[in-house]
CSV table of N, CA and C in Angstrom, one decimal:
chain,number,residue,atom,x,y,z
A,10,MET,N,-19.5,155.5,-94.6
A,10,MET,CA,-18.1,155.3,-93.7
A,10,MET,C,-18.9,155.8,-92.4
A,11,LYS,N,-18.6,154.9,-91.2
A,11,LYS,CA,-18.9,155.3,-90.1
A,11,LYS,C,-17.7,156.3,-89.3
A,12,GLN,N,-18.2,157.4,-88.6
A,12,GLN,CA,-17.3,158.1,-88.1
A,12,GLN,C,-17.2,158.5,-86.5
A,13,GLU,N,-16.0,158.7,-85.7
A,13,GLU,CA,-16.7,158.8,-84.4
A,13,GLU,C,-15.3,159.7,-84.0
A,14,HIS,N,-15.8,160.5,-82.8
A,14,HIS,CA,-14.7,161.6,-82.6
A,14,HIS,C,-14.6,161.3,-80.7
A,15,LEU,N,-13.4,161.6,-80.4
A,15,LEU,CA,-13.1,161.6,-78.8
A,15,LEU,C,-12.2,162.6,-78.8
A,16,VAL,N,-12.0,163.5,-77.4
A,16,VAL,CA,-11.5,164.5,-77.2
A,16,VAL,C,-11.2,164.4,-75.8
A,17,VAL,N,-9.8,164.1,-75.6
A,17,VAL,CA,-9.4,163.9,-74.0
A,17,VAL,C,-8.1,164.9,-73.6
A,18,SER,N,-8.2,164.6,-72.3
A,18,SER,CA,-6.8,165.6,-71.9
A,18,SER,C,-5.6,165.1,-71.9
A,19,SER,N,-4.4,165.6,-71.9
A,19,SER,CA,-3.2,164.7,-72.2
A,19,SER,C,-2.6,164.3,-71.2
A,20,ARG,N,-3.2,163.1,-70.3
A,20,ARG,CA,-3.2,162.5,-68.8
A,20,ARG,C,-3.3,161.1,-69.2
A,21,LEU,N,-2.2,160.3,-68.8
A,21,LEU,CA,-2.1,159.1,-68.9
A,21,LEU,C,-3.5,158.1,-68.2
A,22,ASP,N,-4.0,158.9,-67.3
A,22,ASP,CA,-4.8,158.4,-66.6
A,22,ASP,C,-6.3,158.4,-67.1
A,23,VAL,N,-6.3,159.0,-68.5
A,23,VAL,CA,-7.6,159.0,-69.3
A,23,VAL,C,-7.5,157.7,-70.2
A,24,LEU,N,-6.3,156.7,-70.4
A,24,LEU,CA,-6.1,155.9,-71.2
A,24,LEU,C,-7.0,154.7,-71.2
A,25,ASN,N,-7.9,154.3,-70.0
A,25,ASN,CA,-8.7,153.3,-69.9
A,25,ASN,C,-10.2,153.8,-71.1
A,26,GLN,N,-10.4,155.3,-70.5
A,26,GLN,CA,-11.3,155.7,-71.3
A,26,GLN,C,-11.2,156.0,-72.5
A,27,VAL,N,-9.9,156.1,-73.2
A,27,VAL,CA,-9.6,155.7,-74.6
A,27,VAL,C,-9.8,154.3,-75.4
A,28,GLN,N,-9.2,153.0,-74.3
A,28,GLN,CA,-9.7,151.8,-75.0
A,28,GLN,C,-10.8,151.7,-74.8
A,29,TYR,N,-11.6,151.8,-73.7
A,29,TYR,CA,-13.1,151.5,-73.6
A,29,TYR,C,-14.0,152.0,-74.8
A,30,TRP,N,-13.6,153.2,-75.4
A,30,TRP,CA,-14.4,154.0,-76.3
A,30,TRP,C,-14.2,153.4,-77.7
A,31,PHE,N,-12.9,152.8,-77.7
A,31,PHE,CA,-12.6,152.4,-78.9
A,31,PHE,C,-13.3,151.2,-79.2
A,32,LYS,N,-13.0,150.1,-78.4
A,32,LYS,CA,-13.9,149.2,-78.4
A,32,LYS,C,-15.1,149.1,-78.2
A,33,ASP,N,-15.9,149.9,-77.5
A,33,ASP,CA,-17.0,149.9,-77.5
A,33,ASP,C,-17.5,150.2,-79.1
A,34,VAL,N,-16.9,151.5,-79.7
A,34,VAL,CA,-17.1,151.7,-81.1
A,34,VAL,C,-17.1,150.7,-82.1
A,35,CYS,N,-15.8,149.9,-81.8
A,35,CYS,CA,-15.7,148.8,-82.8
A,35,CYS,C,-16.8,147.7,-82.6
A,36,HIS,N,-16.9,147.4,-81.3
A,36,HIS,CA,-17.8,146.3,-81.2
A,36,HIS,C,-19.5,146.7,-81.6
A,37,SER,N,-19.8,147.8,-81.9
A,37,SER,CA,-21.3,148.4,-82.1
A,37,SER,C,-21.0,148.7,-83.7
A,38,SER,N,-20.5,148.2,-84.4
A,38,SER,CA,-20.2,148.9,-85.8
A,38,SER,C,-21.6,147.7,-86.4
A,39,ASP,N,-21.7,148.1,-87.6
A,39,ASP,CA,-22.5,147.6,-88.6
A,39,ASP,C,-22.4,146.2,-89.0
A,40,THR,N,-23.5,145.5,-89.4
A,40,THR,CA,-23.1,144.6,-90.3
A,40,THR,C,-21.8,144.4,-91.2
A,41,ASP,N,-21.9,145.3,-91.8
A,41,ASP,CA,-20.8,145.8,-93.0
A,41,ASP,C,-19.3,145.7,-92.8
A,42,THR,N,-18.9,145.9,-91.2
A,42,THR,CA,-17.8,146.2,-90.9
A,42,THR,C,-17.3,145.3,-89.5
A,43,THR,N,-18.1,144.0,-89.5
A,43,THR,CA,-18.0,143.0,-88.4
A,43,THR,C,-16.4,142.6,-88.6
A,44,TRP,N,-15.8,142.7,-89.8
A,44,TRP,CA,-14.4,142.0,-90.1
A,44,TRP,C,-13.2,143.3,-89.0
A,45,VAL,N,-13.9,144.2,-88.8
A,45,VAL,CA,-13.2,145.0,-87.6
A,45,VAL,C,-12.7,144.3,-86.3
A,46,SER,N,-13.6,143.2,-85.7
A,46,SER,CA,-13.8,142.6,-84.8
A,46,SER,C,-12.2,141.2,-84.4
A,47,ASN,N,-12.1,141.1,-85.7
A,47,ASN,CA,-10.8,140.4,-86.0
A,47,ASN,C,-9.5,141.2,-85.6
A,48,TYR,N,-9.9,142.7,-85.8
A,48,TYR,CA,-8.4,143.4,-85.4
A,48,TYR,C,-8.3,144.6,-84.2
A,49,VAL,N,-9.3,144.2,-83.4
A,49,VAL,CA,-9.7,145.0,-82.4
A,49,VAL,C,-8.7,145.1,-81.3
A,50,ASP,N,-8.3,143.8,-80.8
A,50,ASP,CA,-7.2,143.6,-79.8
A,50,ASP,C,-5.8,144.3,-80.5
A,51,ARG,N,-5.4,144.1,-81.6
A,51,ARG,CA,-4.2,144.6,-82.2
A,51,ARG,C,-4.1,145.8,-82.2
A,52,LEU,N,-5.3,146.6,-82.9
A,52,LEU,CA,-5.5,148.1,-83.2
A,52,LEU,C,-5.5,148.7,-81.6
A,53,THR,N,-6.1,147.9,-80.5
A,53,THR,CA,-6.3,148.6,-79.4
A,53,THR,C,-4.9,149.0,-78.6
A,54,ILE,N,-4.1,148.0,-78.9
A,54,ILE,CA,-2.4,148.1,-78.5
A,54,ILE,C,-1.9,149.1,-79.5
A,55,ALA,N,-2.1,149.3,-80.7
A,55,ALA,CA,-1.5,150.6,-81.6
A,55,ALA,C,-1.9,151.7,-81.2
A,56,LEU,N,-3.4,151.9,-80.9
A,56,LEU,CA,-3.9,153.2,-80.3
A,56,LEU,C,-3.4,153.5,-79.0
A,57,THR,N,-3.2,152.7,-77.8
A,57,THR,CA,-2.4,153.0,-76.7
A,57,THR,C,-1.2,153.2,-77.0
A,58,GLU,N,-0.5,152.6,-77.9
A,58,GLU,CA,0.9,153.3,-78.1
A,58,GLU,C,1.1,154.6,-78.3
A,59,GLY,N,0.3,154.8,-79.5
A,59,GLY,CA,0.0,156.4,-80.2
A,59,GLY,C,-0.4,157.3,-79.1
A,60,PHE,N,-1.5,157.0,-78.3
A,60,PHE,CA,-1.9,157.9,-77.5
A,60,PHE,C,-0.8,158.1,-76.2
A,61,THR,N,-0.3,157.1,-75.7
A,61,THR,CA,0.8,157.0,-74.8
A,61,THR,C,1.9,157.8,-75.0
A,62,ASN,N,2.6,158.1,-76.6
A,62,ASN,CA,3.5,158.7,-77.0
A,62,ASN,C,3.3,160.1,-77.1
A,63,ALA,N,1.9,160.3,-77.5
A,63,ALA,CA,1.4,161.8,-77.5
A,63,ALA,C,1.6,162.5,-76.3
A,64,VAL,N,1.3,161.7,-75.1
A,64,VAL,CA,1.0,162.1,-73.8
A,64,VAL,C,2.3,162.3,-73.4
A,65,ARG,N,3.5,161.2,-73.5
A,65,ARG,CA,4.6,161.1,-73.1
A,65,ARG,C,5.9,162.0,-73.7
A,66,HIS,N,5.5,162.2,-74.9
A,66,HIS,CA,6.6,162.8,-75.7
A,66,HIS,C,6.3,164.2,-76.2
A,67,ALA,N,4.9,164.4,-77.1
A,67,ALA,CA,4.4,165.2,-77.9
A,67,ALA,C,4.1,166.5,-76.6
A,68,HIS,N,3.9,166.0,-75.7
A,68,HIS,CA,2.8,166.8,-74.8
A,68,HIS,C,3.9,167.0,-73.3
A,69,ALA,N,4.9,166.4,-73.5
A,69,ALA,CA,5.6,166.1,-72.3
A,69,ALA,C,6.0,167.9,-71.5
A,70,GLU,N,5.9,168.8,-72.1
A,70,GLU,CA,6.2,170.2,-71.8
A,70,GLU,C,5.1,171.0,-72.0
A,71,LEU,N,3.8,170.5,-72.2
A,71,LEU,CA,2.4,171.4,-72.1
A,71,LEU,C,1.6,170.8,-71.1
A,72,PRO,N,0.6,171.5,-70.6
A,72,PRO,CA,-0.3,171.5,-69.4
A,72,PRO,C,-1.1,170.2,-69.8
A,73,PRO,N,-1.2,169.4,-68.9
A,73,PRO,CA,-1.7,168.4,-68.6
A,73,PRO,C,-3.4,168.4,-69.4
A,74,ASP,N,-3.9,169.6,-69.3
A,74,ASP,CA,-5.2,170.0,-69.9
A,74,ASP,C,-5.3,170.4,-71.4
A,75,THR,N,-4.2,170.1,-72.0
A,75,THR,CA,-3.9,170.1,-73.7
A,75,THR,C,-4.6,169.2,-74.1
A,76,THR,N,-5.2,169.4,-75.3
A,76,THR,CA,-6.1,168.1,-75.3
A,76,THR,C,-5.5,167.1,-76.8
A,77,ILE,N,-5.8,165.8,-76.7
A,77,ILE,CA,-5.4,165.2,-77.7
A,77,ILE,C,-6.8,165.0,-78.5
A,78,ASP,N,-6.9,164.8,-79.7
A,78,ASP,CA,-8.0,164.2,-80.5
A,78,ASP,C,-8.0,163.0,-81.2
A,79,ILE,N,-8.8,162.1,-81.0
A,79,ILE,CA,-8.5,161.0,-81.7
A,79,ILE,C,-10.0,160.8,-82.4
A,80,ASP,N,-9.8,160.5,-83.8
A,80,ASP,CA,-10.8,160.2,-84.7
A,80,ASP,C,-10.8,158.7,-85.3
A,81,LEU,N,-11.9,158.1,-85.4
A,81,LEU,CA,-11.9,156.7,-85.9
A,81,LEU,C,-13.1,156.5,-87.1
A,82,SER,N,-12.5,156.2,-88.2
A,82,SER,CA,-13.3,156.0,-89.3
A,82,SER,C,-13.4,154.5,-89.6
A,83,PHE,N,-14.3,153.9,-90.0
A,83,PHE,CA,-14.2,152.9,-90.8
A,83,PHE,C,-15.6,152.5,-91.8
A,84,GLY,N,-15.3,151.5,-92.4
A,84,GLY,CA,-16.0,151.2,-93.4
A,84,GLY,C,-16.2,149.8,-93.8
A,85,ARG,N,-16.5,149.4,-95.1
A,85,ARG,CA,-16.4,147.9,-95.4
A,85,ARG,C,-15.1,147.5,-95.6
A,86,ASP,N,-14.2,148.2,-96.0
A,86,ASP,CA,-12.9,147.7,-96.1
A,86,ASP,C,-11.6,148.5,-95.4
A,87,ARG,N,-11.9,149.2,-94.9
A,87,ARG,CA,-10.6,149.5,-93.8
A,87,ARG,C,-11.0,150.6,-92.8
A,88,ILE,N,-10.0,150.6,-91.5
A,88,ILE,CA,-10.6,151.2,-90.2
A,88,ILE,C,-9.1,152.3,-90.2
A,89,GLU,N,-9.4,153.4,-89.6
A,89,GLU,CA,-8.4,154.2,-89.6
A,89,GLU,C,-8.4,154.9,-88.4
A,90,ILE,N,-7.3,155.2,-87.7
A,90,ILE,CA,-7.5,155.8,-86.1
A,90,ILE,C,-6.6,156.9,-86.1
A,91,ARG,N,-6.7,158.3,-86.2
A,91,ARG,CA,-6.0,159.4,-86.0
A,91,ARG,C,-5.5,159.9,-84.9
A,92,ILE,N,-4.7,159.9,-84.2
A,92,ILE,CA,-4.2,161.1,-83.2
A,92,ILE,C,-3.8,162.0,-83.3
A,93,TRP,N,-4.3,163.1,-83.1
A,93,TRP,CA,-4.0,164.6,-83.0
A,93,TRP,C,-3.5,165.0,-81.8
A,94,ASP,N,-2.5,165.5,-81.8
A,94,ASP,CA,-1.6,166.2,-80.3
A,94,ASP,C,-0.9,167.7,-81.1
A,95,HIS,N,-0.6,168.4,-79.9
A,95,HIS,CA,-0.3,169.7,-80.2
A,95,HIS,C,1.5,170.1,-80.1
A,96,GLY,N,1.8,169.0,-79.9
A,96,GLY,CA,3.4,168.7,-79.6
A,96,GLY,C,4.5,169.4,-80.7
A,97,GLN,N,5.7,169.2,-80.5
A,97,GLN,CA,6.7,169.7,-81.7
A,97,GLN,C,6.8,168.7,-82.8
A,98,PRO,N,6.9,168.6,-83.7
A,98,PRO,CA,7.2,167.9,-84.6
A,98,PRO,C,8.3,166.9,-84.6
A,99,PHE,N,8.5,165.6,-85.2
A,99,PHE,CA,9.5,164.9,-85.1
A,99,PHE,C,9.4,164.2,-86.5
A,100,ASN,N,11.0,163.8,-86.9
A,100,ASN,CA,11.0,163.0,-88.1
A,100,ASN,C,11.2,161.5,-87.7
A,101,PRO,N,10.1,160.9,-88.0
A,101,PRO,CA,10.1,159.2,-87.4
A,101,PRO,C,11.5,158.4,-88.4
A,102,GLU,N,11.8,159.3,-89.7
A,102,GLU,CA,12.8,158.4,-90.3
A,102,GLU,C,14.5,158.7,-89.6
A,103,GLU,N,14.0,159.6,-88.7
A,103,GLU,CA,15.4,159.9,-87.9
A,103,GLU,C,15.5,158.8,-86.9
A,104,LEU,N,14.6,158.3,-86.5
A,104,LEU,CA,14.5,157.1,-85.7
A,104,LEU,C,15.1,155.9,-85.9
A,105,GLN,N,16.2,155.3,-84.7
A,105,GLN,CA,16.8,154.3,-85.0
A,105,GLN,C,16.3,152.8,-84.5
A,106,GLU,N,16.0,152.2,-85.4
A,106,GLU,CA,15.5,150.6,-84.6
A,106,GLU,C,16.1,150.0,-83.9
A,107,PRO,N,15.8,149.9,-82.8
A,107,PRO,CA,16.5,148.8,-81.4
A,107,PRO,C,17.0,147.7,-82.0
A,108,GLU,N,18.0,147.0,-81.9
A,108,GLU,CA,18.8,146.1,-82.4
A,108,GLU,C,17.9,144.9,-81.8
A,109,PRO,N,17.4,143.7,-82.3
A,109,PRO,CA,16.7,142.6,-82.1
A,109,PRO,C,17.4,142.1,-80.6
A,110,GLY,N,16.7,141.9,-79.6
A,110,GLY,CA,17.3,141.3,-78.3
A,110,GLY,C,17.9,142.2,-77.4
A,111,ALA,N,17.8,143.6,-77.8
A,111,ALA,CA,18.1,144.9,-77.0
A,111,ALA,C,17.3,145.1,-75.6
A,112,LEU,N,18.0,145.4,-74.7
A,112,LEU,CA,16.7,145.6,-73.8
A,112,LEU,C,17.1,147.0,-73.3
A,113,LEU,N,15.9,148.0,-73.9
A,113,LEU,CA,16.1,149.5,-73.8
A,113,LEU,C,14.8,149.5,-72.7
A,114,ASP,N,14.9,151.0,-72.2
A,114,ASP,CA,13.7,151.4,-71.5
A,114,ASP,C,12.7,151.9,-72.3
A,115,GLY,N,13.1,152.3,-73.6
A,115,GLY,CA,11.9,152.7,-74.8
A,115,GLY,C,12.6,153.0,-75.9
A,116,GLY,N,11.8,153.6,-77.1
A,116,GLY,CA,12.4,153.5,-78.5
A,116,GLY,C,11.9,152.5,-79.3
A,117,TYR,N,10.8,151.6,-78.6
A,117,TYR,CA,10.2,150.5,-79.5
A,117,TYR,C,8.8,151.1,-80.5
A,118,GLY,N,8.1,152.1,-79.8
A,118,GLY,CA,7.0,152.4,-80.0
A,118,GLY,C,6.8,152.6,-81.5
A,119,TRP,N,7.2,153.5,-82.7
A,119,TRP,CA,7.2,153.8,-83.7
A,119,TRP,C,7.4,152.2,-84.7
A,120,PHE,N,8.4,151.7,-84.1
A,120,PHE,CA,8.5,150.1,-84.7
A,120,PHE,C,7.3,149.2,-84.4
A,121,LEU,N,6.9,149.1,-83.2
A,121,LEU,CA,5.9,148.3,-83.0
A,121,LEU,C,4.4,148.8,-83.6
A,122,LEU,N,4.5,150.1,-83.6
A,122,LEU,CA,3.4,150.2,-84.5
A,122,LEU,C,3.0,150.1,-85.9
A,123,ARG,N,4.4,149.8,-86.4
A,123,ARG,CA,4.2,149.8,-88.0
A,123,ARG,C,4.1,148.2,-88.3
A,124,ARG,N,4.2,147.5,-87.2
A,124,ARG,CA,3.9,145.8,-87.1
A,124,ARG,C,2.6,145.4,-86.9
A,125,LEU,N,2.0,146.5,-86.2
A,125,LEU,CA,0.4,146.4,-85.6
A,125,LEU,C,-0.6,146.4,-87.0
A,126,ALA,N,-0.3,147.3,-87.6
A,126,ALA,CA,-1.2,147.9,-88.6
A,126,ALA,C,-0.7,148.0,-90.2
A,127,ASP,N,-1.5,148.0,-90.9
A,127,ASP,CA,-1.3,147.7,-92.4
A,127,ASP,C,-0.4,149.0,-92.8
A,128,ARG,N,-0.8,150.2,-91.9
A,128,ARG,CA,0.0,151.2,-92.6
A,128,ARG,C,-0.1,152.6,-91.5
A,129,VAL,N,1.0,153.0,-91.3
A,129,VAL,CA,1.2,153.9,-90.2
A,129,VAL,C,2.1,154.9,-90.8
A,130,THR,N,1.4,156.3,-90.7
A,130,THR,CA,2.1,157.4,-90.8
A,130,THR,C,1.8,159.0,-90.4
A,131,TYR,N,3.0,159.5,-90.3
A,131,TYR,CA,2.9,161.0,-89.3
A,131,TYR,C,2.9,161.9,-90.0
A,132,GLN,N,2.4,162.9,-89.6
A,132,GLN,CA,2.4,164.3,-90.4
A,132,GLN,C,2.4,165.5,-89.6
A,133,ARG,N,3.0,166.5,-89.9
A,133,ARG,CA,2.8,167.8,-89.1
A,133,ARG,C,1.4,168.5,-90.1
A,134,VAL,N,0.5,168.9,-89.7
A,134,VAL,CA,-0.2,169.8,-90.3
A,134,VAL,C,-0.3,171.0,-90.7
A,135,LYS,N,-1.1,172.1,-91.3
A,135,LYS,CA,-1.0,173.3,-91.6
A,135,LYS,C,-1.4,173.9,-90.2
A,136,ASP,N,-2.2,173.4,-89.4
A,136,ASP,CA,-2.7,174.4,-88.4
A,136,ASP,C,-1.8,174.0,-87.0
A,137,GLY,N,-0.7,173.3,-87.3
A,137,GLY,CA,0.2,173.1,-86.4
A,137,GLY,C,0.2,171.9,-85.2
A,138,ARG,N,-0.7,171.0,-85.6
A,138,ARG,CA,-0.8,169.9,-85.0
A,138,ARG,C,-0.1,168.9,-85.7
A,139,ASN,N,0.1,167.9,-85.0
A,139,ASN,CA,0.7,166.5,-85.5
A,139,ASN,C,-0.6,165.4,-85.8
A,140,CYS,N,-0.5,164.6,-86.9
A,140,CYS,CA,-1.3,163.6,-87.1
A,140,CYS,C,-0.8,162.3,-86.8
A,141,LEU,N,-0.9,161.4,-86.5
A,141,LEU,CA,-0.6,159.9,-86.6
A,141,LEU,C,-1.7,159.1,-87.1
A,142,SER,N,-1.4,158.8,-88.1
A,142,SER,CA,-2.7,157.8,-88.7
A,142,SER,C,-2.1,156.4,-88.4
A,143,ILE,N,-3.1,155.4,-88.6
A,143,ILE,CA,-2.9,154.1,-88.0
A,143,ILE,C,-4.1,153.1,-88.9
A,144,VAL,N,-3.9,152.6,-90.3
A,144,VAL,CA,-4.9,152.1,-90.9
A,144,VAL,C,-4.8,150.6,-91.0
A,145,GLN,N,-5.8,150.0,-90.9
A,145,GLN,CA,-5.7,148.5,-91.0
A,145,GLN,C,-6.9,148.0,-92.1
A,146,TYR,N,-6.5,147.7,-93.2
A,146,TYR,CA,-7.3,147.2,-94.3
A,146,TYR,C,-7.9,145.6,-94.0
A,147,GLY,N,-9.6,145.7,-94.5
A,147,GLY,CA,-10.4,144.3,-93.9
A,147,GLY,C,-10.0,143.1,-95.1
A,148,THR,N,-10.2,142.2,-94.5
A,148,THR,CA,-9.8,141.2,-95.7
A,148,THR,C,-10.8,140.6,-96.3
């Protein structure tokens, strides 16, 4: 399984760096993982949503130099993106899904993420960080 790691500051102006890093890693994948290219666009959107949520919400009260770690691992049959932040925990089960056709300023992120990938989970880990995991299985 191939693994990559990126550490960035908690600022929206590094979003392009995150997106380019992700696409570069995916497009330079081994011949065993060429299937990943079929999912790069939708997973870039998922990564973007997860990263911007970490910056805007989890790190809203933290200094901009607080780091966000992004782990990427993929192999023959799956790719996983893990976004690690230092914010307060939240319970995604408490989120209310917006009604279809509702025009809101926000609140769509968690539900959008769950439609972009096969599995999306969130957990608070023992070291006090939050981990958003986005998994896509190959066909």
